[in-house]
XYZ file of C-alpha atoms in Angstrom:
724
model
C 34.232 18.708 -1.432
C 34.511 15.183 -0.018
C 36.959 13.471 -2.347
C 36.546 10.146 -0.543
C 32.797 9.854 -1.057
C 31.649 6.928 -3.198
C 30.267 9.055 -6.083
C 33.559 10.970 -6.317
C 35.749 7.858 -6.197
C 33.618 6.103 -8.835
C 33.621 9.199 -11.053
C 37.390 9.621 -10.690
C 38.061 6.035 -11.776
C 35.625 6.302 -14.716
C 37.079 9.638 -15.805
C 40.667 8.366 -15.676
C 39.767 5.036 -17.359
C 37.102 6.192 -19.834
C 37.397 3.396 -22.378
C 37.169 0.725 -19.702
C 34.146 2.380 -18.111
C 32.344 2.762 -21.451
C 33.172 -0.820 -22.436
C 31.920 -2.191 -19.118
C 28.670 -0.256 -19.491
C 28.111 -1.489 -23.042
C 28.806 -5.078 -21.958
C 26.397 -4.694 -19.036
C 23.599 -3.336 -21.257
C 24.224 -5.963 -23.946
C 24.154 -8.788 -21.414
C 20.872 -7.521 -19.953
C 19.311 -7.345 -23.415
C 20.587 -10.778 -24.494
C 19.603 -12.530 -21.293
C 16.237 -10.793 -21.306
C 15.623 -11.915 -24.866
C 16.553 -15.505 -24.018
C 14.142 -15.695 -21.065
C 10.424 -15.497 -21.702
C 8.533 -13.007 -19.563
C 6.386 -14.721 -16.978
C 2.976 -13.111 -17.297
C 0.662 -12.898 -14.308
C -2.261 -15.353 -14.371
C -5.657 -15.076 -12.652
C -4.141 -17.016 -9.743
C -1.459 -14.334 -9.377
C -3.996 -11.511 -9.615
C -6.382 -13.007 -7.078
C -6.864 -11.509 -3.617
C -9.337 -12.162 -0.827
C -11.955 -14.917 -0.969
C -12.201 -14.826 -4.751
C -8.431 -15.166 -5.056
C -8.473 -18.162 -2.724
C -11.264 -19.697 -4.817
C -9.238 -19.329 -8.034
C -6.234 -20.956 -6.362
C -8.297 -23.885 -5.022
C -9.944 -24.515 -8.391
C -6.576 -24.371 -10.167
C -4.931 -26.797 -7.729
C -7.895 -29.179 -8.030
C -7.735 -29.164 -11.827
C -11.283 -27.827 -12.124
C -10.487 -24.860 -14.332
C -12.892 -24.816 -17.236
C -11.079 -24.947 -20.574
C -10.505 -21.748 -22.498
C -13.098 -21.063 -25.193
C -12.561 -18.954 -28.294
C -15.426 -17.841 -30.532
C -15.159 -17.672 -34.305
C -17.774 -15.255 -35.628
C -18.824 -15.265 -39.270
C -21.202 -12.656 -40.617
C -22.526 -11.629 -44.026
C -25.675 -11.178 -46.113
C -25.337 -14.412 -48.098
C -26.461 -17.104 -45.654
C -25.325 -19.945 -47.905
C -21.841 -18.446 -48.013
C -21.927 -17.980 -44.233
C -22.830 -21.642 -43.666
C -20.071 -22.762 -46.032
C -17.549 -20.607 -44.165
C -18.757 -21.982 -40.806
C -18.193 -25.546 -42.028
C -14.773 -24.561 -43.367
C -13.817 -22.904 -40.078
C -14.945 -25.938 -38.054
C -12.861 -28.259 -40.210
C -9.741 -26.109 -39.965
C -10.088 -25.645 -36.204
C -10.366 -29.415 -35.641
C -7.033 -29.763 -37.414
C -5.290 -27.384 -34.987
C -3.433 -29.355 -32.257
C -4.318 -26.754 -29.606
C -8.058 -27.340 -30.148
C -9.886 -29.848 -27.954
C -13.308 -29.640 -29.573
C -15.490 -27.522 -31.825
C -19.051 -26.830 -30.707
C -22.251 -26.508 -32.695
C -22.766 -23.239 -34.612
C -25.016 -20.717 -32.845
C -26.992 -18.275 -35.039
C -27.524 -14.761 -33.684
C -31.113 -14.061 -32.508
C -31.480 -11.235 -35.026
C -29.608 -13.077 -37.775
C -26.614 -11.895 -39.770
C -23.988 -13.691 -37.660
C -23.093 -17.236 -36.679
C -20.902 -18.013 -33.683
C -18.713 -21.110 -33.613
C -17.373 -21.971 -30.108
C -13.921 -23.572 -30.027
C -12.593 -25.208 -26.861
C -8.818 -25.181 -26.329
C -6.618 -27.843 -24.808
C -4.303 -27.330 -21.850
C -4.270 -24.981 -18.892
C -6.748 -22.123 -19.524
C -4.602 -19.798 -17.392
C -1.864 -19.945 -20.028
C -4.124 -20.131 -23.101
C -2.801 -16.792 -24.382
C 0.528 -18.473 -25.085
C -1.190 -21.046 -27.369
C -3.917 -19.010 -29.068
C -1.758 -18.052 -32.063
C -2.496 -21.140 -34.218
C -6.246 -20.603 -33.719
C -5.914 -16.999 -34.835
C -3.957 -18.131 -37.907
C -6.727 -20.601 -38.788
C -9.346 -17.852 -38.445
C -7.263 -15.557 -40.661
C -6.995 -18.276 -43.308
C -10.792 -18.656 -43.362
C -11.113 -14.885 -43.840
C -8.673 -14.976 -46.760
C -10.614 -17.751 -48.483
C -13.996 -16.070 -47.882
C -13.310 -12.393 -48.675
C -16.995 -11.525 -49.052
C -17.656 -12.300 -45.379
C -16.374 -11.018 -42.051
C -14.530 -13.721 -40.092
C -13.171 -12.815 -36.664
C -12.224 -14.395 -33.359
C -12.999 -13.355 -29.785
C -12.183 -14.972 -26.448
C -10.328 -14.252 -23.232
C -7.059 -15.552 -24.691
C -7.314 -13.520 -27.909
C -8.273 -10.384 -25.956
C -5.267 -10.850 -23.648
C -3.045 -11.445 -26.673
C -4.361 -8.225 -28.208
C -3.546 -6.344 -25.010
C 0.053 -7.578 -25.017
C 0.406 -6.579 -28.687
C -0.983 -3.150 -27.838
C 1.461 -2.737 -24.944
C 4.357 -3.487 -27.311
C 2.998 -1.057 -29.915
C 2.513 1.640 -27.278
C 6.082 1.149 -26.077
C 7.401 1.656 -29.602
C 5.106 4.644 -30.170
C 6.170 6.362 -26.948
C 9.833 5.918 -27.837
C 9.374 7.386 -31.312
C 7.603 10.441 -29.899
C 9.635 10.984 -26.739
C 13.073 10.931 -28.385
C 12.695 14.003 -30.624
C 10.735 15.870 -27.938
C 13.367 15.174 -25.288
C 16.185 16.095 -27.662
C 14.487 19.384 -28.466
C 14.115 20.274 -24.779
C 17.734 19.384 -24.087
C 18.881 21.435 -27.063
C 17.126 24.399 -25.487
C 18.733 23.559 -22.134
C 22.301 23.172 -23.459
C 22.427 24.841 -26.877
C 24.732 22.063 -28.142
C 23.905 18.822 -29.958
C 26.377 16.509 -28.188
C 25.384 17.772 -24.734
C 21.726 17.180 -25.619
C 22.373 13.716 -27.032
C 24.373 12.252 -24.144
C 21.473 12.187 -21.614
C 19.143 10.670 -24.224
C 21.601 7.887 -25.027
C 22.042 7.114 -21.341
C 18.275 7.133 -20.809
C 17.726 4.749 -23.719
C 20.474 2.381 -22.568
C 19.033 2.373 -19.036
C 15.584 1.482 -20.397
C 16.992 -1.289 -22.604
C 18.973 -2.819 -19.738
C 16.039 -2.535 -17.328
C 13.597 -4.232 -19.718
C 16.044 -7.122 -20.053
C 16.475 -7.381 -16.295
C 12.707 -7.199 -15.789
C 12.220 -10.446 -17.713
C 14.467 -12.161 -15.176
C 12.632 -10.483 -12.312
C 9.299 -11.655 -13.731
C 10.282 -15.229 -12.873
C 9.903 -14.171 -9.233
C 7.394 -11.307 -9.556
C 5.067 -11.966 -12.538
C 4.529 -9.161 -15.029
C 1.129 -7.561 -14.457
C 0.978 -6.317 -18.062
C 2.278 -2.741 -17.852
C 5.822 -3.211 -16.524
C 7.542 -2.457 -19.846
C 5.582 0.774 -20.273
C 6.371 1.885 -16.730
C 10.074 1.152 -17.299
C 10.033 3.293 -20.446
C 8.114 6.041 -18.656
C 10.339 6.150 -15.586
C 13.583 5.304 -17.366
C 13.544 8.125 -19.888
C 12.370 10.614 -17.267
C 14.849 9.886 -14.471
C 17.672 8.785 -16.786
C 17.656 12.079 -18.645
C 16.966 13.996 -15.433
C 19.944 12.560 -13.551
C 22.280 13.009 -16.503
C 21.083 16.580 -16.936
C 21.938 17.523 -13.332
C 25.391 15.974 -13.624
C 26.183 17.357 -17.056
C 25.044 20.894 -16.270
C 27.247 21.064 -13.182
C 30.288 19.682 -15.012
C 29.880 22.251 -17.807
C 29.529 25.076 -15.298
C 32.748 24.076 -13.544
C 34.639 23.901 -16.835
C 33.270 27.328 -17.724
C 34.847 28.616 -14.494
C 38.249 27.350 -15.620
C 38.371 23.961 -13.903
C 40.165 21.103 -15.575
C 38.039 18.257 -16.924
C 38.815 15.798 -14.089
C 38.358 18.449 -11.396
C 35.043 19.510 -12.924
C 33.854 15.905 -12.990
C 34.833 15.372 -9.347
C 32.969 18.514 -8.256
C 29.931 17.409 -10.254
C 30.132 13.982 -8.605
C 30.369 15.498 -5.119
C 27.347 17.749 -5.667
C 25.034 16.602 -8.436
C 26.221 13.003 -8.113
C 25.200 13.018 -4.472
C 21.805 14.469 -5.401
C 21.346 11.697 -7.971
C 22.064 9.033 -5.352
C 19.697 10.615 -2.818
C 16.985 11.040 -5.444
C 17.388 7.488 -6.727
C 17.257 6.056 -3.213
C 14.167 8.143 -2.490
C 12.346 6.759 -5.529
C 13.430 3.195 -4.731
C 12.342 3.499 -1.101
C 8.994 5.015 -2.099
C 8.353 2.356 -4.740
C 9.269 -0.445 -2.328
C 6.244 0.617 -0.287
C 4.073 -0.835 -3.074
C 5.163 -4.343 -2.087
C 3.180 -3.856 1.114
C -0.005 -3.772 -0.980
C 0.257 -7.548 -1.395
C -0.889 -7.321 -5.017
C 0.853 -8.630 -8.138
C 0.096 -5.431 -10.101
C 1.789 -3.212 -7.523
C 4.646 -5.685 -7.078
C 5.396 -5.791 -10.815
C 5.178 -1.995 -11.121
C 7.477 -1.518 -8.134
C 9.954 -4.048 -9.496
C 10.121 -2.401 -12.925
C 10.494 1.106 -11.482
C 13.150 0.075 -8.953
C 15.197 -1.724 -11.605
C 15.189 1.156 -14.089
C 15.929 3.815 -11.443
C 18.828 1.756 -10.084
C 20.240 1.294 -13.601
C 19.823 5.016 -14.355
C 21.689 5.960 -11.163
C 24.446 3.475 -11.994
C 24.844 4.916 -15.490
C 24.957 8.491 -14.216
C 27.710 7.649 -11.734
C 29.865 5.489 -14.034
C 29.605 5.829 -17.791
C 28.551 9.501 -17.753
C 31.816 10.710 -16.114
C 33.734 8.542 -18.593
C 31.941 10.119 -21.553
C 32.464 13.618 -20.179
C 36.169 12.936 -19.631
C 36.585 11.614 -23.149
C 34.571 14.385 -24.782
C 35.998 17.264 -22.758
C 35.096 20.544 -24.399
C 33.639 18.676 -27.392
C 30.506 18.096 -25.331
C 29.584 21.682 -26.251
C 29.829 20.959 -29.987
C 28.320 21.494 -32.434
C 26.648 24.588 -31.072
C 23.197 25.617 -32.241
C 23.813 29.318 -32.958
C 20.688 31.010 -31.568
C 20.060 28.519 -28.772
C 23.673 28.622 -27.615
C 23.566 32.365 -27.148
C 20.193 32.290 -25.415
C 20.972 29.490 -22.975
C 24.546 30.432 -22.130
C 24.358 34.180 -21.769
C 25.710 35.584 -18.522
C 24.163 38.131 -16.225
C 21.595 37.988 -13.466
C 18.309 36.225 -14.280
C 15.217 38.406 -14.511
C 12.251 36.043 -14.726
C 12.631 34.141 -11.477
C 13.107 37.146 -9.187
C 9.948 38.602 -10.725
C 7.998 35.373 -10.125
C 9.269 35.186 -6.545
C 8.400 38.794 -5.724
C 4.848 38.140 -4.387
C 6.084 35.368 -2.061
C 8.984 37.489 -0.820
C 6.969 40.661 -0.192
C 3.594 39.226 0.863
C 4.208 35.665 2.080
C 0.971 35.309 4.068
C -1.330 36.441 1.255
C 0.617 34.493 -1.364
C 0.591 31.298 0.693
C -3.134 31.534 1.447
C -4.037 32.195 -2.184
C -1.792 29.387 -3.470
C -3.065 26.855 -0.933
C -6.685 27.792 -1.658
C -6.058 27.453 -5.389
C -4.442 24.024 -5.016
C -7.183 23.054 -2.586
C -9.858 23.902 -5.144
C -7.991 21.862 -7.746
C -7.794 18.978 -5.267
C -11.487 19.197 -4.355
C -12.687 16.797 -7.110
C -10.415 14.128 -5.576
C -13.059 13.759 -2.852
C -15.215 12.147 -5.551
C -12.466 9.716 -6.558
C -14.058 6.425 -7.650
C -11.859 3.386 -8.138
C -12.549 0.348 -10.282
C -10.408 -2.442 -11.609
C -9.786 -2.385 -15.330
C -12.473 -4.285 -17.259
C -13.180 -5.224 -20.864
C -15.399 -2.169 -21.208
C -12.412 0.107 -20.511
C -10.186 -1.483 -23.162
C -9.359 0.801 -26.110
C -11.618 0.209 -29.092
C -8.682 0.749 -31.435
C -7.871 -2.903 -30.780
C -9.363 -5.064 -33.580
C -10.280 -7.778 -31.083
C -12.296 -5.270 -29.034
C -14.169 -4.175 -32.153
C -14.972 -7.834 -32.729
C -16.031 -8.145 -29.091
C -18.450 -5.246 -29.474
C -19.969 -6.841 -32.586
C -20.339 -10.140 -30.726
C -22.074 -8.571 -27.727
C -24.359 -6.610 -30.067
C -25.366 -9.779 -31.924
C -25.548 -11.899 -28.752
C -26.648 -9.480 -26.011
C -25.871 -10.788 -22.537
C -26.527 -8.788 -19.393
C -25.809 -11.830 -17.229
C -23.055 -11.811 -14.616
C -21.903 -15.152 -13.296
C -20.786 -15.999 -9.784
C -18.961 -19.168 -8.843
C -19.204 -20.863 -5.456
C -16.179 -22.999 -4.605
C -16.254 -25.419 -1.668
C -13.291 -27.243 -0.178
C -14.047 -30.077 2.251
C -12.802 -33.548 3.236
C -13.469 -36.217 0.610
C -15.837 -38.092 2.915
C -18.108 -35.041 2.887
C -18.380 -35.038 -0.911
C -22.025 -36.203 -1.100
C -23.038 -33.810 1.653
C -21.330 -30.886 -0.109
C -22.994 -31.753 -3.431
C -26.385 -31.830 -1.703
C -25.739 -28.507 -0.006
C -24.829 -26.927 -3.357
C -28.096 -28.242 -4.830
C -29.866 -26.582 -1.916
C -27.950 -23.390 -2.690
C -29.148 -23.478 -6.316
C -32.715 -23.993 -5.111
C -32.416 -21.100 -2.666
C -31.041 -18.863 -5.459
C -34.022 -19.760 -7.672
C -36.233 -18.470 -4.899
C -34.481 -15.096 -5.096
C -35.597 -14.284 -8.638
C -34.904 -10.578 -8.163
C -31.166 -11.250 -7.794
C -30.404 -14.622 -9.365
C -31.066 -16.580 -12.550
C -29.993 -19.939 -13.906
C -26.444 -19.718 -15.260
C -25.211 -21.735 -18.257
C -23.494 -24.890 -17.015
C -25.029 -24.604 -13.551
C -24.467 -28.254 -12.652
C -22.288 -29.067 -9.640
C -18.746 -30.067 -10.640
C -16.368 -32.036 -8.400
C -12.620 -32.688 -8.439
C -11.333 -36.209 -9.036
C -10.564 -36.710 -5.337
C -13.900 -35.281 -4.208
C -12.366 -32.535 -2.043
C -13.390 -29.556 -4.178
C -16.831 -28.740 -5.586
C -17.961 -25.752 -7.620
C -21.174 -24.429 -9.110
C -22.225 -21.361 -11.104
C -25.013 -18.969 -10.184
C -26.106 -16.132 -12.442
C -27.450 -12.613 -11.844
C -29.591 -10.822 -14.457
C -27.399 -7.718 -14.240
C -24.140 -6.584 -15.874
C -20.963 -7.151 -13.884
C -20.436 -3.482 -13.052
C -23.903 -2.916 -11.600
C -24.840 -2.378 -7.962
C -27.380 -5.223 -8.222
C -24.671 -7.703 -9.233
C -22.595 -6.583 -6.238
C -25.658 -6.996 -4.024
C -26.036 -10.552 -5.323
C -22.465 -11.355 -4.253
C -23.189 -9.892 -0.829
C -26.305 -12.044 -0.455
C -24.390 -15.171 -1.437
C -21.589 -14.496 1.013
C -23.613 -13.248 3.950
C -26.755 -15.387 3.788
C -27.272 -18.075 1.140
C -23.883 -19.809 1.299
C -23.710 -19.859 5.145
C -27.281 -21.254 5.298
C -26.495 -24.137 2.934
C -22.849 -25.072 2.369
C -21.877 -23.420 5.627
C -23.762 -26.128 7.525
C -21.385 -28.863 6.290
C -18.758 -29.720 8.910
C -15.211 -29.009 7.780
C -16.273 -27.188 4.602
C -14.816 -23.837 3.506
C -16.787 -21.920 0.880
C -15.693 -19.017 -1.329
C -17.507 -16.894 -3.914
C -15.630 -16.038 -7.102
C -16.383 -14.351 -10.411
C -15.729 -10.977 -12.028
C -17.973 -9.102 -9.602
C -16.569 -10.814 -6.503
C -13.029 -10.311 -7.799
C -13.564 -6.562 -8.246
C -15.130 -6.246 -4.800
C -12.299 -8.170 -3.161
C -9.700 -6.163 -5.044
C -11.212 -2.873 -3.892
C -11.559 -4.057 -0.287
C -8.002 -5.387 -0.298
C -6.703 -2.084 -1.625
C -8.647 -0.119 0.980
C -7.184 -2.300 3.731
C -3.599 -2.005 2.506
C -3.723 1.628 1.404
C -3.037 3.105 4.882
C -0.049 0.762 5.241
C 1.449 1.809 1.894
C 0.830 5.522 2.472
C 2.140 5.341 6.033
C 5.314 3.561 4.883
C 6.009 6.116 2.127
C 5.318 9.094 4.409
C 7.460 7.699 7.221
C 10.415 6.918 4.977
C 10.132 10.310 3.258
C 10.058 12.026 6.630
C 13.102 10.104 7.885
C 15.121 10.783 4.724
C 14.376 14.501 4.819
C 15.019 14.735 8.562
C 18.373 12.956 8.224
C 19.390 14.954 5.151
C 18.677 18.371 6.681
C 18.849 17.530 10.409
C 15.466 19.247 10.699
C 12.051 17.935 11.711
C 10.395 21.095 10.382
C 11.900 20.699 6.907
C 10.752 17.071 6.871
C 7.211 17.989 7.914
C 6.903 20.842 5.431
C 8.230 18.592 2.651
C 5.520 16.023 3.353
C 2.824 18.691 3.624
C 3.536 20.456 0.354
C 4.079 17.151 -1.466
C 0.665 15.988 -0.273
C -0.822 19.247 -1.503
C 0.588 18.902 -5.015
C -0.311 15.184 -5.141
C -3.927 15.828 -4.135
C -4.169 18.595 -6.718
C -2.962 16.144 -9.374
C -5.563 13.613 -8.201
C -8.256 16.264 -8.522
C -7.211 16.950 -12.091
C -7.187 13.206 -12.766
C -10.807 12.959 -11.612
C -11.840 15.950 -13.738
C -10.279 14.429 -16.852
C -11.078 10.722 -16.581
C -14.238 10.409 -14.495
C -16.066 12.731 -16.879
C -16.586 12.628 -20.635
C -15.394 16.081 -21.758
C -11.839 14.867 -22.502
C -12.780 11.619 -24.272
C -12.366 13.054 -27.751
C -9.236 14.975 -26.813
C -7.407 11.979 -25.302
C -9.197 9.203 -27.244
C -10.591 7.077 -24.425
C -13.943 5.861 -23.136
C -14.815 7.052 -19.636
C -16.517 4.614 -17.289
C -16.764 7.199 -14.529
C -13.890 5.738 -12.521
C -10.102 5.694 -12.159
C -8.243 2.396 -12.538
C -7.934 1.123 -8.968
C -4.149 0.830 -8.757
C -3.322 4.195 -10.368
C -3.642 6.550 -7.331
C -1.471 4.388 -5.066
C 1.169 4.019 -7.781
C 1.158 7.765 -8.486
C 1.414 8.529 -4.781
C 4.552 6.403 -4.391
C 6.200 7.707 -7.574
C 5.479 11.357 -6.836
C 6.832 11.235 -3.315
C 10.011 9.695 -4.656
C 10.471 12.114 -7.542
C 9.609 15.203 -5.497
C 12.610 14.509 -3.266
C 14.838 15.329 -6.231
C 13.771 18.959 -6.550
C 13.158 19.473 -2.850
C 16.621 18.344 -1.777
C 18.244 20.363 -4.553
C 16.414 23.603 -3.729
C 16.311 23.425 0.077
C 20.007 22.489 0.225
C 20.920 25.735 -1.499
C 18.635 27.749 0.795
C 20.128 26.117 3.893
C 23.643 26.755 2.608
C 22.872 30.443 2.180
C 21.378 30.666 5.685
C 24.437 28.986 7.186
C 26.549 31.526 5.294
C 24.841 34.313 7.224
C 22.069 35.422 4.876
C 18.683 36.422 6.340
C 15.945 33.904 5.559
C 14.204 36.073 2.955
C 17.407 36.643 0.958
C 18.488 33.010 1.359
C 15.180 31.780 -0.038
C 15.481 34.081 -3.040
C 19.122 33.156 -3.671
C 18.528 29.424 -3.319
C 15.540 29.297 -5.657
C 16.997 31.635 -8.285
C 20.297 29.713 -8.395
C 18.531 26.375 -8.899
C 15.707 27.592 -11.146
C 17.441 26.861 -14.437
C 18.302 23.257 -13.614
C 14.946 22.523 -11.991
C 13.112 24.045 -14.950
C 15.061 21.944 -17.426
C 14.601 18.743 -15.442
C 10.903 19.344 -14.828
C 10.278 20.180 -18.480
C 11.862 16.915 -19.577
C 9.764 14.927 -17.111
C 6.532 16.724 -18.013
C 7.165 16.143 -21.721
C 7.944 12.434 -21.285
C 4.987 11.850 -18.986
C 2.606 13.796 -21.239
C 3.467 11.569 -24.175
C 1.868 8.651 -22.336
C -1.464 10.480 -22.487
C -1.620 9.729 -26.233
C -1.072 5.977 -25.822
C -3.927 3.508 -26.183
C -4.270 1.945 -22.731
C -6.336 4.063 -20.355
C -4.003 3.081 -17.501
C -1.078 4.680 -19.322
C -3.126 7.795 -20.071
C -4.015 8.188 -16.406
C -0.408 7.657 -15.276
C 0.886 10.153 -17.850
C -1.637 12.879 -17.014
C -1.281 12.333 -13.257
C 2.524 12.481 -13.245
C 2.781 15.372 -15.706
C 0.252 17.429 -13.749
C 1.947 16.738 -10.419
C 5.442 17.632 -11.707
C 4.079 20.796 -13.321
C 2.404 21.838 -10.070
C 5.416 20.841 -7.992
C 8.082 22.615 -10.071
C 6.240 25.775 -11.085
C 3.787 26.435 -8.248
C 4.967 24.663 -5.102
C 8.679 25.473 -5.491
C 8.123 29.040 -6.703
C 5.131 30.096 -4.595
C 4.264 27.770 -1.705
C 7.768 26.770 -0.580
C 9.332 30.259 -0.459
C 6.299 31.821 1.258
C 6.197 29.044 3.863
C 9.942 29.157 4.563
C 9.922 32.942 4.921
C 7.099 32.741 7.463
C 8.870 30.026 9.449
C 12.217 31.849 9.462
C 14.868 30.176 11.593
C 12.253 27.701 12.806
C 12.725 25.964 9.439
C 15.866 24.303 10.754
C 14.591 23.141 14.153
C 16.080 21.322 15.988
C 19.224 21.718 13.856
C 21.934 24.159 14.864
C 22.787 26.905 12.369
C 25.171 28.851 14.578
C 28.115 26.657 13.619
C 30.689 28.202 11.309
C 29.568 27.896 7.737
C 31.489 25.386 5.640
C 33.661 26.491 2.763
C 31.242 27.975 0.253
C 30.325 25.791 -2.680
C 31.638 27.491 -5.831
C 28.224 27.011 -7.420
C 26.597 28.914 -4.569
C 28.697 32.017 -5.043
C 29.060 32.088 -8.796
C 26.507 33.246 -11.252
C 25.771 30.442 -13.652
C 23.903 30.531 -16.939
C 20.169 29.990 -16.518
C 17.858 28.183 -18.899
C 15.167 30.836 -18.627
C 15.874 34.401 -17.602
């Protein structure tokens, strides 16, 4: 044991100064929470989300002050038309009295009757309208209270965004309420004692609280894409409990062997503490690859995950040893009678040797069958279809989305709108305006693709350097025809008109163009992100084990389990059979950023189990065991801890499948499936069969003929297993 390593020195100080360590941790968490509460989260705006030509167009329009004001719609419906008209007049009067309102438009009756729509234009920057929509919603609610016989509701981009943020907060609370008892139950099974089960949960919760506070500060640099808090809760509870579990299990095992409390903590720090550091660094390195995507969604997700993993590692290395030192043997109290006997009985395990038997006796057949099975599960991933999240994919449990559906039913609109933005020298203003008129005329001549859009007049900035105009398509935004219209604008109509103006730069924007640019941008950056994660994973494994073969096999089997998880993701979310089970509406696609995010997370998390298991196998080989026996010994000795850790992660991730946002459902199912496959198929079937076939070639070009180091006590002592 290296007593001078950083984890050991930190653990020794914390264990010998427990009250100071606990106090410092509590102060740190409290400061993060207080500072986070004092600083308002900076939410990403359309300018932050923009990429490609459409992103440049949004930025130019914003800088030129040409953003159209935010519009909210008050909808009033009922059978009594006189009452409806009275409520419309009342709503218009109340809205005009709201300081955030610029103007109130004329009421618009629905074509089929039964509803009247009152457009309300807001003051200020439309990109931040969500921060000022509250007073309008209060006015709408007051009209509803005074006209109980009618339905009065409000819909607009700002109110929809506000509803999404409220839903994210509600989902965060819901996940916490569900995950806590589930995690405690799993840990009770793992430890058989209430205090031992509670310590990891408390550390996980404190890590999440601190990370959420720190993320508000980070959002001032990297804007929050909308799901950062959920990702922090997801990752924080999983890795926080996981890291604490590894550390705590090892410390208890050493005390059971007769070690003193401080000695047991130092051994745990030198072994499990080192694994925690390696695992945490692996996740951080993998998540940092998301910054290469050049997208605010990936950047905010990476930032949240990196912060919470770093905090979880810090807590496991500092306050956890302090708590263990202070608790001593009390960590095993009070004992749950039946569970304590089941989880702490001695004797050789029976289940894992039985599960390993096919791989040990018939490695070729077992490997082929397992790879074919995972390959079949991965096959649907070839049909993976990506699409950015749209209004249609929002959960209909949101009241504002129910109102949106009623509005679109009463005012059907299959029109998609495209915006052409032109930036040119001021002296070219008249020429640009004329070219845009020519563009409108050319679009009218393409009746199969374009129609007149509301507000189609050319608009110019005050200095005459920026012009914009709207062009409509008679197709919904998600249709192939709408995408074809964008292609025609960019490749033919715009170059033939505006493109002829010297010094002019033209860009096409709109929902359709934004989705196309987002997908193209992701496709361009995807190889860079994947290459970065694979390279860093390879280097970390090669340096850890001094073996190129171990590094290559780690990447190969991780890719196999990841692709299998992607296949399952496609089966669940691109089809409709699971809609009722998971309460979502399938649009036949996966949210565009989910696969890349899952890829980075899974390659980071898989390092945890892989390092833990392969280290024990390598240790046994260096001790003189034949490969077949070393593989069996290494996997059997680590099975209990890996099972406990994987079960916690699977449970926490699965909980996110019952949340409202489809993004969270896809993350939860994807991560839970991958961890399940990784821990119970790859580590028990694929890894042992592959390592047995490779034999001593596993460790190439490392040298195993050196004298084996002093055996790790854990390697030569039978320890209690979670499952026998």
